[in-house]
Coordinates of C-alpha atoms in Angstrom, one line a residue:
X1 CA 0.0 -0.2 0.3
X2 CA 1.6 3.6 -0.6
X3 CA -0.1 6.7 1.3
X4 CA 0.4 9.8 0.2
X5 CA -0.5 13.1 2.2
X6 CA 0.1 17.1 0.8
X7 CA 2.6 16.1 -1.9
X8 CA 3.8 19.2 -4.1
X9 CA 5.3 19.4 -7.0
X10 CA 6.9 23.3 -8.6
X11 CA 9.0 23.7 -12.1
X12 CA 10.3 27.1 -11.7
X13 CA 6.7 29.1 -11.1
X14 CA 4.3 26.1 -12.4
X15 CA 3.0 23.7 -10.6
X16 CA 2.1 20.5 -11.6
X17 CA 0.3 19.5 -8.6
X18 CA -0.1 20.4 -4.8
X19 CA -1.5 19.2 -1.4
X20 CA -2.1 15.5 -2.9
X21 CA -4.0 12.6 -0.2
X22 CA -3.8 9.9 -2.3
X23 CA -3.8 5.9 -0.9
X24 CA -3.5 3.3 -3.7
X25 CA -4.5 -0.6 -2.1
X26 CA -3.7 -4.2 -3.4
X27 CA -6.1 -6.2 -5.3
X28 CA -6.6 -2.2 -7.7
X29 CA -5.1 -0.9 -10.5
X30 CA -4.6 2.9 -10.7
X31 CA -5.3 4.5 -14.1
X32 CA -3.1 7.7 -13.8
X33 CA -4.3 10.1 -17.1
X34 CA -3.9 13.1 -17.8
X35 CA -2.7 15.8 -20.6
X36 CA 0.6 15.9 -22.5
X37 CA 2.8 18.2 -20.1
X38 CA 0.5 17.4 -17.0
X39 CA 2.9 15.3 -14.8
X40 CA 2.0 11.6 -15.3
X41 CA 4.9 10.6 -16.0
X42 CA 6.6 12.8 -13.0
X43 CA 3.8 11.6 -10.5
X44 CA 5.6 7.9 -11.6
X45 CA 9.1 8.6 -10.7
X46 CA 7.8 10.2 -7.7
X47 CA 6.3 7.1 -6.5
X48 CA 10.0 5.0 -7.4
X49 CA 11.9 7.0 -6.0
X50 CA 13.3 8.4 -9.1
X51 CA 13.1 12.1 -8.6
X52 CA 12.2 14.4 -5.5
X53 CA 9.2 15.6 -4.9
X54 CA 8.9 19.9 -3.4
X55 CA 6.8 19.1 -0.3
X56 CA 4.5 16.0 1.0
X57 CA 5.1 12.5 2.4
X58 CA 5.1 9.1 0.6
X59 CA 4.5 6.1 2.8
X60 CA 5.3 2.8 1.6
X61 CA 3.9 -0.4 3.9
X62 CA 7.6 -2.2 5.1
X63 CA 9.5 -5.5 2.6
X64 CA 6.9 -4.0 -0.8
X65 CA 9.3 -5.1 -3.2
X66 CA 8.4 -1.5 -6.3
X67 CA 8.8 -2.4 -9.9
X68 CA 9.1 -0.4 -12.8
X69 CA 8.4 -0.4 -16.4
X70 CA 12.2 0.8 -17.5
X71 CA 12.4 3.4 -20.4
X72 CA 16.1 2.7 -21.6
X73 CA 15.4 0.1 -23.5
X74 CA 19.3 -0.4 -24.4
X75 CA 20.6 -0.8 -20.7
X76 CA 20.7 -4.5 -20.6
X77 CA 23.0 -4.8 -24.3
X78 CA 24.9 -7.9 -23.1
X79 CA 22.1 -9.6 -21.1
X80 CA 20.2 -12.3 -22.7
X81 CA 16.4 -11.9 -22.9
X82 CA 15.6 -14.8 -19.9
X83 CA 18.2 -13.3 -17.6
X84 CA 17.1 -9.1 -18.1
X85 CA 13.3 -10.8 -17.0
X86 CA 14.6 -11.8 -13.9
X87 CA 16.8 -9.2 -13.6
X88 CA 13.3 -7.6 -12.4
X89 CA 14.0 -9.3 -8.8
X90 CA 17.1 -7.6 -7.9
X91 CA 16.8 -9.9 -4.9
X92 CA 16.8 -12.9 -6.0
X93 CA 19.3 -12.6 -9.6
X94 CA 21.5 -11.2 -6.7
X95 CA 21.0 -14.5 -4.3
X96 CA 21.1 -16.6 -8.4
X97 CA 24.7 -15.1 -9.4
X98 CA 26.3 -15.6 -5.8
X99 CA 25.1 -18.8 -6.3
X100 CA 26.8 -19.4 -9.4
X101 CA 29.6 -17.9 -8.8
X102 CA 30.2 -20.1 -5.7
X103 CA 29.3 -23.6 -7.5
X104 CA 31.7 -22.4 -9.8
X105 CA 34.7 -22.4 -7.5
X106 CA 37.3 -25.0 -8.4
X107 CA 38.5 -24.9 -4.6
X108 CA 34.8 -24.5 -2.9
X109 CA 36.1 -24.2 0.9
X110 CA 33.9 -25.7 3.8
X111 CA 33.0 -21.3 4.3
X112 CA 31.5 -21.5 0.9
X113 CA 29.1 -24.8 1.7
X114 CA 27.4 -23.0 4.4
X115 CA 27.4 -20.2 2.2
X116 CA 25.7 -22.6 -0.7
X117 CA 23.1 -23.8 1.9
X118 CA 22.2 -20.5 2.8
X119 CA 21.8 -19.3 -0.2
X120 CA 20.0 -22.6 -1.4
X121 CA 17.0 -21.7 1.4
X122 CA 17.1 -18.0 -0.1
X123 CA 17.0 -19.3 -3.2
X124 CA 13.9 -21.5 -3.0
X125 CA 12.4 -19.0 -0.8
X126 CA 12.4 -16.4 -3.2
X127 CA 11.1 -18.6 -6.1
X128 CA 14.3 -19.8 -7.3
X129 CA 13.5 -22.9 -9.1
X130 CA 10.4 -21.3 -11.2
X131 CA 12.4 -18.2 -12.1
X132 CA 13.2 -19.5 -15.5
X133 CA 10.2 -21.0 -15.8
X134 CA 7.7 -17.7 -15.6
X135 CA 10.0 -15.2 -16.8
X136 CA 9.7 -17.7 -20.3
X137 CA 5.8 -17.7 -19.5
X138 CA 6.2 -13.8 -19.6
X139 CA 7.8 -13.8 -22.7
X140 CA 6.2 -16.1 -24.7
X141 CA 2.4 -14.1 -23.2
X142 CA 4.4 -10.8 -25.1
X143 CA 4.5 -11.6 -27.7
X144 CA 8.3 -13.5 -28.2
X145 CA 9.1 -16.9 -29.8
X146 CA 10.6 -18.9 -27.7
X147 CA 14.2 -18.8 -29.7
X148 CA 14.3 -15.2 -28.2
X149 CA 14.5 -16.4 -25.3
X150 CA 18.6 -16.7 -24.9
X151 CA 19.4 -13.8 -27.7
X152 CA 21.1 -11.4 -26.2
X153 CA 19.3 -8.0 -26.2
X154 CA 21.2 -6.2 -28.5
X155 CA 19.9 -8.8 -31.0
X156 CA 16.5 -7.9 -30.2
X157 CA 14.8 -5.2 -32.4
X158 CA 13.1 -2.3 -30.9
X159 CA 9.6 -4.0 -30.3
X160 CA 11.2 -7.6 -28.7
X161 CA 13.3 -5.3 -26.9
X162 CA 10.0 -3.4 -25.3
X163 CA 8.5 -6.8 -24.7
X164 CA 11.2 -7.7 -22.3
X165 CA 11.3 -5.0 -20.2
X166 CA 7.8 -5.5 -19.7
X167 CA 8.0 -8.9 -19.1
X168 CA 10.7 -7.8 -16.0
X169 CA 8.4 -5.2 -14.9
X170 CA 5.9 -8.0 -14.1
X171 CA 8.3 -10.8 -13.1
X172 CA 8.3 -12.1 -9.3
X173 CA 4.9 -10.9 -8.3
X174 CA 5.9 -7.4 -7.4
X175 CA 3.5 -5.6 -4.5
X176 CA 3.9 -2.3 -6.3
X177 CA 3.9 -2.3 -10.1
X178 CA 4.1 0.7 -11.8
X179 CA 3.8 0.9 -15.7
X180 CA 4.6 3.6 -17.4
X181 CA 2.7 3.5 -21.3
X182 CA 3.1 -0.2 -21.0
X183 CA 1.5 -1.2 -24.0
X184 CA 3.3 0.7 -26.9
X185 CA 5.1 -1.8 -29.2
X186 CA 2.4 -4.4 -28.9
X187 CA 0.6 -5.5 -31.2
X188 CA -3.4 -6.0 -30.4
X189 CA -3.1 -10.1 -28.7
X190 CA -0.3 -9.3 -26.4
X191 CA -2.1 -6.4 -24.9
X192 CA -5.2 -8.8 -24.5
X193 CA -2.4 -11.3 -22.6
X194 CA -1.6 -8.0 -20.6
X195 CA -5.0 -6.8 -19.7
X196 CA -6.0 -10.2 -18.7
X197 CA -2.1 -10.3 -16.4
X198 CA -3.3 -7.5 -14.7
X199 CA -7.0 -8.2 -13.8
X200 CA -5.6 -11.0 -12.5
X201 CA -2.6 -9.9 -10.7
X202 CA -3.8 -9.3 -6.8
X203 CA -1.7 -6.3 -6.1
X204 CA -0.7 -3.1 -6.8
X205 CA -0.9 -1.4 -10.1
X206 CA -0.1 1.8 -10.6
X207 CA -0.3 2.1 -14.9
X208 CA 0.0 5.5 -17.4
X209 CA -1.9 4.8 -20.4
X210 CA -3.4 6.5 -23.7
X211 CA -5.2 3.1 -24.7
X212 CA -9.0 3.6 -24.1
X213 CA -9.6 0.9 -24.0
X214 CA -7.2 -0.4 -21.6
X215 CA -7.3 2.1 -19.5
X216 CA -11.3 0.4 -19.4
X217 CA -10.6 -3.5 -18.8
X218 CA -8.1 -2.9 -16.6
X219 CA -8.4 -0.1 -13.9
X220 CA -10.5 -0.2 -10.9
X221 CA -10.0 3.8 -10.5
X222 CA -8.9 6.7 -12.0
X223 CA -6.7 9.6 -11.0
X224 CA -6.9 12.7 -13.1
X225 CA -3.9 15.1 -12.9
X226 CA -5.7 18.4 -13.9
X227 CA -6.5 21.7 -12.6
X228 CA -3.0 21.8 -10.5
X229 CA -3.7 18.6 -8.7
X230 CA -5.2 14.9 -8.5
X231 CA -8.5 13.8 -8.4
X232 CA -9.1 10.4 -7.5
X233 CA -12.6 8.8 -9.2
X234 CA -13.7 5.3 -8.5
X235 CA -13.9 3.4 -11.7
X236 CA -12.6 3.0 -15.5
X237 CA -11.9 5.4 -17.6
X238 CA -15.1 5.9 -19.0
X239 CA -16.9 6.5 -15.7
X240 CA -14.0 9.2 -15.6
X241 CA -15.0 10.4 -18.6
X242 CA -19.3 10.6 -17.8
X243 CA -18.1 12.2 -14.1
X244 CA -15.8 15.1 -15.6
X245 CA -18.6 15.7 -18.0
X246 CA -20.7 16.4 -15.3
X247 CA -18.5 18.6 -13.5
X248 CA -17.5 20.4 -16.4
X249 CA -21.2 21.7 -17.3
X250 CA -21.5 22.0 -13.6
X251 CA -19.2 24.4 -13.8
X252 CA -19.8 26.3 -16.9
X253 CA -23.2 26.3 -14.9
X254 CA -21.8 28.4 -12.6
X255 CA -19.9 30.5 -14.0
X256 CA -22.7 31.0 -16.0
X257 CA -24.9 32.1 -13.2
X258 CA -22.5 34.4 -11.6
X259 CA -22.2 36.4 -14.5
X260 CA -25.4 36.7 -15.3
X261 CA -25.0 38.2 -11.3
X262 CA -22.5 40.4 -12.1
X263 CA -24.1 41.9 -15.4
X264 CA -27.2 42.5 -13.7
X265 CA -25.7 44.3 -10.8
X266 CA -23.2 46.7 -12.8
X267 CA -26.3 48.0 -14.9
X268 CA -28.4 48.0 -11.0
X269 CA -25.1 50.5 -10.0
X270 CA -24.9 52.0 -13.5
X271 CA -28.0 53.5 -13.2
X272 CA -28.0 54.3 -10.0
X273 CA -25.1 55.5 -8.4
X274 CA -25.9 59.2 -9.4
X275 CA -29.2 58.6 -7.1
X276 CA -29.7 60.0 -4.4
X277 CA -32.0 57.8 -3.0
X278 CA -30.7 54.8 -5.0
X279 CA -26.7 55.7 -3.7
X280 CA -26.8 53.7 -0.6
X281 CA -28.5 50.4 -2.5
X282 CA -25.4 50.7 -5.3
X283 CA -23.2 50.7 -3.0
X284 CA -25.0 48.2 -1.2
X285 CA -24.8 45.8 -4.8
X286 CA -20.8 47.1 -5.8
X287 CA -19.7 45.3 -2.4
X288 CA -21.9 42.1 -3.8
X289 CA -19.9 42.8 -7.4
X290 CA -16.2 42.7 -5.4
X291 CA -17.0 39.6 -4.0
X292 CA -18.1 37.9 -6.9
X293 CA -14.7 36.2 -7.8
X294 CA -15.4 35.5 -12.3
X295 CA -12.0 34.7 -12.4
X296 CA -11.6 32.5 -9.6
X297 CA -12.2 29.0 -12.2
X298 CA -9.7 26.2 -12.4
X299 CA -8.2 26.4 -15.5
X300 CA -7.8 23.0 -17.5
X301 CA -4.4 20.9 -19.1
X302 CA -6.7 18.9 -21.5
X303 CA -7.0 20.8 -24.8
X304 CA -8.7 18.8 -28.1
X305 CA -7.4 20.2 -31.5
X306 CA -10.0 20.6 -34.0
X307 CA -10.0 17.0 -36.6
X308 CA -12.3 17.3 -39.6
X309 CA -12.3 16.1 -42.6
X310 CA -14.2 17.8 -45.1
X311 CA -13.8 15.8 -49.0
X312 CA -14.0 18.1 -52.1
X313 CA -16.5 15.9 -54.1
X314 CA -18.8 12.9 -53.3
X315 CA -16.9 9.6 -54.2
X316 CA -18.3 7.7 -56.1
X317 CA -19.1 4.1 -56.6
X318 CA -15.8 3.2 -57.8
X319 CA -13.7 3.4 -55.3
X320 CA -9.8 1.0 -55.9
X321 CA -9.7 -1.9 -57.3
X322 CA -6.3 -4.1 -56.1
X323 CA -5.1 -7.1 -58.5
X324 CA -3.3 -9.1 -58.1
X325 CA -0.4 -7.0 -56.2
X326 CA 2.4 -8.9 -55.7
X327 CA 6.2 -7.1 -53.3
X328 CA 8.8 -8.6 -51.1
X329 CA 11.8 -6.7 -49.0
X330 CA 15.0 -9.2 -48.9
X331 CA 13.8 -11.7 -49.7
X332 CA 10.4 -12.2 -47.8
X333 CA 6.9 -11.7 -49.6
X334 CA 4.8 -9.3 -48.4
X335 CA 2.1 -9.6 -51.1
X336 CA 1.7 -12.3 -53.1
X337 CA -1.4 -12.2 -55.5
X338 CA -3.7 -9.6 -53.1
X339 CA -6.5 -8.8 -54.9
X340 CA -8.9 -6.2 -52.7
X341 CA -12.6 -4.1 -54.0
X342 CA -12.4 -1.0 -52.1
X343 CA -16.3 0.3 -51.9
X344 CA -17.6 3.4 -51.5
X345 CA -18.8 3.6 -47.8
X346 CA -16.2 1.4 -46.4
X347 CA -14.4 2.3 -43.6
X348 CA -11.3 -1.0 -43.3
X349 CA -9.2 -1.5 -40.7
X350 CA -6.4 -3.5 -41.5
X351 CA -4.9 -6.0 -38.4
X352 CA -2.6 -9.0 -37.7
X353 CA 0.4 -9.2 -37.5
X354 CA 2.2 -8.9 -40.9
X355 CA 2.5 -5.0 -40.0
X356 CA 5.2 -4.5 -43.1
X357 CA 2.8 -6.4 -44.5
X358 CA -0.1 -3.4 -44.1
X359 CA 2.6 -0.3 -44.7
X360 CA 3.7 -2.1 -47.7
X361 CA -0.1 -2.1 -48.9
X362 CA -0.8 2.0 -47.6
X363 CA 2.8 3.1 -49.8
X364 CA 1.9 1.2 -53.0
X365 CA -1.5 2.0 -53.2
X366 CA -0.5 5.3 -52.6
X367 CA 2.2 5.8 -55.0
X368 CA 5.0 6.0 -52.4
X369 CA 6.3 2.5 -53.7
X370 CA 5.8 -0.4 -56.9
X371 CA 4.7 -3.4 -56.8
X372 CA 7.0 -5.8 -58.8
X373 CA 3.4 -7.2 -60.0
X374 CA -0.6 -6.2 -60.2
X375 CA -2.6 -3.7 -60.6
X376 CA -4.1 -0.8 -59.2
X377 CA -7.6 0.9 -60.3
X378 CA -8.7 3.8 -58.6
X379 CA -11.9 5.4 -59.6
X380 CA -12.5 8.5 -61.2
X381 CA -13.8 10.3 -58.7
X382 CA -11.3 9.7 -56.0
X383 CA -8.8 11.9 -54.3
X384 CA -6.6 10.3 -51.9
X385 CA -4.5 11.9 -48.7
X386 CA -1.7 9.8 -47.3
X387 CA -0.6 9.3 -43.3
X388 CA 2.6 7.6 -44.1
X389 CA 3.8 5.2 -40.5
X390 CA 7.3 7.1 -40.8
X391 CA 6.6 10.4 -41.6
X392 CA 9.7 12.7 -41.0
X393 CA 11.1 12.5 -45.0
X394 CA 8.3 15.7 -44.1
X395 CA 9.8 17.1 -41.4
X396 CA 13.4 18.0 -42.7
X397 CA 13.2 21.5 -43.7
X398 CA 14.1 24.4 -41.5
X399 CA 11.0 26.3 -42.4
X400 CA 7.9 27.3 -39.7
X401 CA 5.3 25.5 -39.4
X402 CA 3.1 27.9 -40.7
X403 CA 4.9 28.5 -43.6
X404 CA 5.2 24.5 -43.7
X405 CA 1.7 23.9 -43.9
X406 CA 1.4 27.0 -46.6
X407 CA 2.6 25.0 -48.4
X408 CA 0.0 22.6 -48.8
X409 CA -3.1 24.8 -48.3
X410 CA -5.5 26.4 -50.8
X411 CA -5.7 30.2 -49.4
X412 CA -1.9 31.6 -49.2
X413 CA -3.6 33.9 -46.4
X414 CA -1.7 33.8 -43.6
X415 CA -4.4 34.4 -41.1
X416 CA -5.6 31.4 -42.7
X417 CA -3.1 29.0 -42.3
X418 CA -2.4 30.3 -38.8
X419 CA -5.9 30.5 -37.6
X420 CA -6.2 26.8 -38.9
X421 CA -3.1 25.8 -36.9
X422 CA -4.6 27.5 -34.1
X423 CA -7.3 25.2 -34.1
X424 CA -4.4 22.2 -34.2
X425 CA -3.0 23.7 -30.8
X426 CA -0.3 25.6 -32.6
X427 CA -0.8 28.9 -31.7
X428 CA 1.0 32.6 -31.0
X429 CA 5.1 31.6 -30.9
X430 CA 4.5 27.9 -31.8
X431 CA 3.5 28.2 -35.0
X432 CA 6.3 30.1 -35.7
X433 CA 9.3 27.0 -34.6
X434 CA 11.0 25.0 -37.0
X435 CA 9.3 22.4 -37.9
X436 CA 12.6 20.4 -38.2
X437 CA 11.9 20.2 -33.6
X438 CA 9.0 19.2 -33.7
X439 CA 8.0 16.2 -31.0
X440 CA 6.1 13.0 -32.2
X441 CA 3.3 14.4 -31.0
X442 CA 3.7 17.8 -33.1
X443 CA 4.6 16.3 -36.3
X444 CA 1.7 14.1 -36.2
X445 CA -1.1 17.3 -35.7
X446 CA 0.8 18.7 -38.8
X447 CA 0.5 15.7 -40.8
X448 CA -3.2 15.6 -39.4
X449 CA -3.4 18.9 -41.4
X450 CA -1.9 18.7 -44.5
X451 CA -4.6 16.1 -44.9
X452 CA -7.2 17.6 -43.8
X453 CA -6.7 20.7 -46.3
X454 CA -6.4 18.2 -49.1
X455 CA -9.9 18.0 -49.7
X456 CA -9.7 14.3 -50.1
X457 CA -12.4 11.8 -50.3
X458 CA -10.5 8.5 -49.4
X459 CA -7.8 9.0 -46.1
X460 CA -4.9 6.0 -46.1
X461 CA -3.7 5.9 -42.2
X462 CA -0.9 3.9 -41.1
X463 CA -0.9 3.8 -37.0
X464 CA -2.0 7.3 -36.7
X465 CA -2.4 7.1 -33.0
X466 CA 1.2 6.7 -31.8
X467 CA 2.6 9.8 -30.0
X468 CA -0.8 11.6 -29.4
X469 CA -2.1 12.2 -25.9
X470 CA -5.9 11.3 -25.2
X471 CA -7.6 14.1 -25.3
X472 CA -5.8 14.5 -29.7
X473 CA -6.7 10.6 -30.3
X474 CA -10.3 11.5 -29.1
X475 CA -11.2 14.1 -31.6
X476 CA -9.4 12.5 -34.5
X477 CA -12.0 9.2 -33.6
X478 CA -14.0 11.5 -33.5
X479 CA -13.0 13.4 -36.9
X480 CA -12.9 9.8 -38.6
X481 CA -16.1 8.5 -37.4
X482 CA -17.5 11.6 -39.0
X483 CA -15.6 10.9 -42.5
X484 CA -18.3 10.6 -45.3
X485 CA -15.4 9.1 -47.7
X486 CA -13.9 6.0 -47.5
X487 CA -10.4 5.6 -44.5
X488 CA -8.3 3.2 -45.3
X489 CA -5.7 2.7 -41.5
X490 CA -4.5 0.8 -39.3
X491 CA -3.9 1.1 -35.5
X492 CA -3.1 -1.2 -32.6
X493 CA -5.5 1.2 -31.0
X494 CA -8.8 -1.4 -30.0
X495 CA -11.5 0.9 -29.2
X496 CA -10.5 3.3 -32.4
X497 CA -10.5 0.2 -34.7
X498 CA -14.0 -0.5 -33.1
X499 CA -15.5 2.3 -33.3
X500 CA -14.3 3.9 -36.8
X501 CA -13.8 0.3 -38.7
X502 CA -17.2 -1.6 -40.4
X503 CA -14.8 -3.6 -42.2
X504 CA -11.8 -5.8 -41.2
X505 CA -9.1 -6.9 -43.2
X506 CA -6.5 -9.2 -42.3
X507 CA -3.1 -10.1 -43.8
X508 CA -2.1 -13.2 -43.4
X509 CA 1.3 -14.6 -43.7
X510 CA 1.9 -14.7 -47.5
X511 CA 4.8 -17.5 -47.6
X512 CA 1.2 -19.7 -46.8
X513 CA -0.1 -17.7 -49.9
X514 CA -3.4 -17.7 -47.9
X515 CA -4.4 -14.2 -48.4
X516 CA -6.0 -12.1 -46.1
X517 CA -9.0 -12.5 -44.0
X518 CA -12.3 -10.3 -45.0
X519 CA -15.2 -9.7 -42.9
X520 CA -18.1 -6.7 -43.1
X521 CA -18.1 -6.5 -39.0
X522 CA -17.2 -4.6 -36.1
X523 CA -13.6 -5.4 -34.7
X524 CA -15.3 -6.3 -31.8
X525 CA -17.3 -9.1 -33.2
X526 CA -14.5 -10.0 -36.0
X527 CA -12.7 -11.3 -32.4
X528 CA -14.9 -13.1 -31.6
X529 CA -16.5 -14.9 -34.7
X530 CA -15.8 -18.9 -34.8
X531 CA -15.3 -18.2 -38.8
X532 CA -12.5 -15.8 -38.6
X533 CA -11.5 -17.9 -35.4
X534 CA -11.2 -21.3 -37.7
X535 CA -9.2 -19.5 -40.8
X536 CA -7.2 -18.2 -37.8
X537 CA -6.2 -21.7 -36.8
X538 CA -5.6 -22.9 -40.1
X539 CA -3.2 -19.6 -40.8
X540 CA -1.1 -20.2 -38.4
X541 CA -0.8 -23.1 -38.0
X542 CA 3.5 -23.2 -37.8
X543 CA 3.3 -20.1 -35.1
X544 CA 3.7 -20.0 -31.4
X545 CA 0.3 -18.0 -31.4
X546 CA -2.6 -16.4 -33.7
X547 CA -1.5 -12.7 -33.1
X548 CA -4.4 -10.0 -33.7

């Protein structure tokens, strides 16, 4: 259990939060939410003692072990993946290494024998005999093939390193688990596995995430960092959202009443200030007006961008036809005789573990790459705009954000461009920053602005929610759901897929020649459909897991 009393943290003149009083108890999962920069990750670092707070007290029950999801993906390069996982339980790992060192001695003394006996008892008590099996189960559950378990971390790609570090945090049944964006880099089935793990986890979990479905699935409580404080709520993310909307509406209503009262008092004072018979009443009302505090309204740190896509023309019945598309990369077939017809009204989510195949398809139909064979037919009424997963090439420039976006704007007037940028949260001096120095989230908002200005009736998006906060994801989600044209997209955000797509396509392993699964249904229905499960089982019969 963690008890927080009068906690405050101030950076310069900015107060992240103050006078925070919270209690985190076993058996609960607490979601920490708030706008980018509100202090979510900082709060976790305070709890793990990585950084100091300015005021207050944090009390943790005696002998409680805290496990933290590490953010440095290159800290364990010289260690095998399985050993890296076990290192998540430092006490056990220290006993294990000392035990190995003693048994490797050539001149084994009587003192060594006594120490070895002590270590054996500690090793057994700490679960050492089951450690390797547990570590392997965690790695497999998070999507690492058994052949990767013995590889050095330096040999693994970025997505696998993320999974190893997550397994490290989960290992050994810690008393308190601190997770900062644990779903980053995970496929949808690995996220489902993690959800199931945390739901059954008996101890305390405190998690920061931008994944709404994940927060709804695992959280029993939500702690909202906003208005310079941390406010606890019972329930998951959806419950917090509903409550926050009610509270915001009440605050607006109270402010409106105060403003109406102030207006009434001002009118009375102006009308009767010079009237001797009403002077006393005017003075009395002036005192009441002075006591009305219209400025003491808390300002939220949340900012929702405006995301709306308006096509210049209605799309026709002929949208896109792809016939026998072939494409390979480094000797592996990503697309093999791939054929597809896209219809008017389609909002297609491309899912599955063949991530390179999905990106290759988007690149080819948008003209960014050339297929090795096959034909692509776009309808005459179609115009498309493409959001690639890798967008750094667009920002290799010293142009300001305003001048960068002006390149894609039908209206070259700076006032128009800057007003448009303001809706995308680039206001004032922010709009003059050079695009070369933008953060990942800022680049995504720029790319979405470019797409909105295109007037296209077909949108192609490859993992557009990467780097966005919950507010921006919600705005994009709503904008795409309202879009009247056709959408082809890929995402690891469960809620995003389920609330937008009306058609699901899963590209299957191309070396098997199985093609793809195509269903006109929502994503939740796709995951539970019996015929889909049968097809997926047949397609992935040579793999360990059926990952989405």
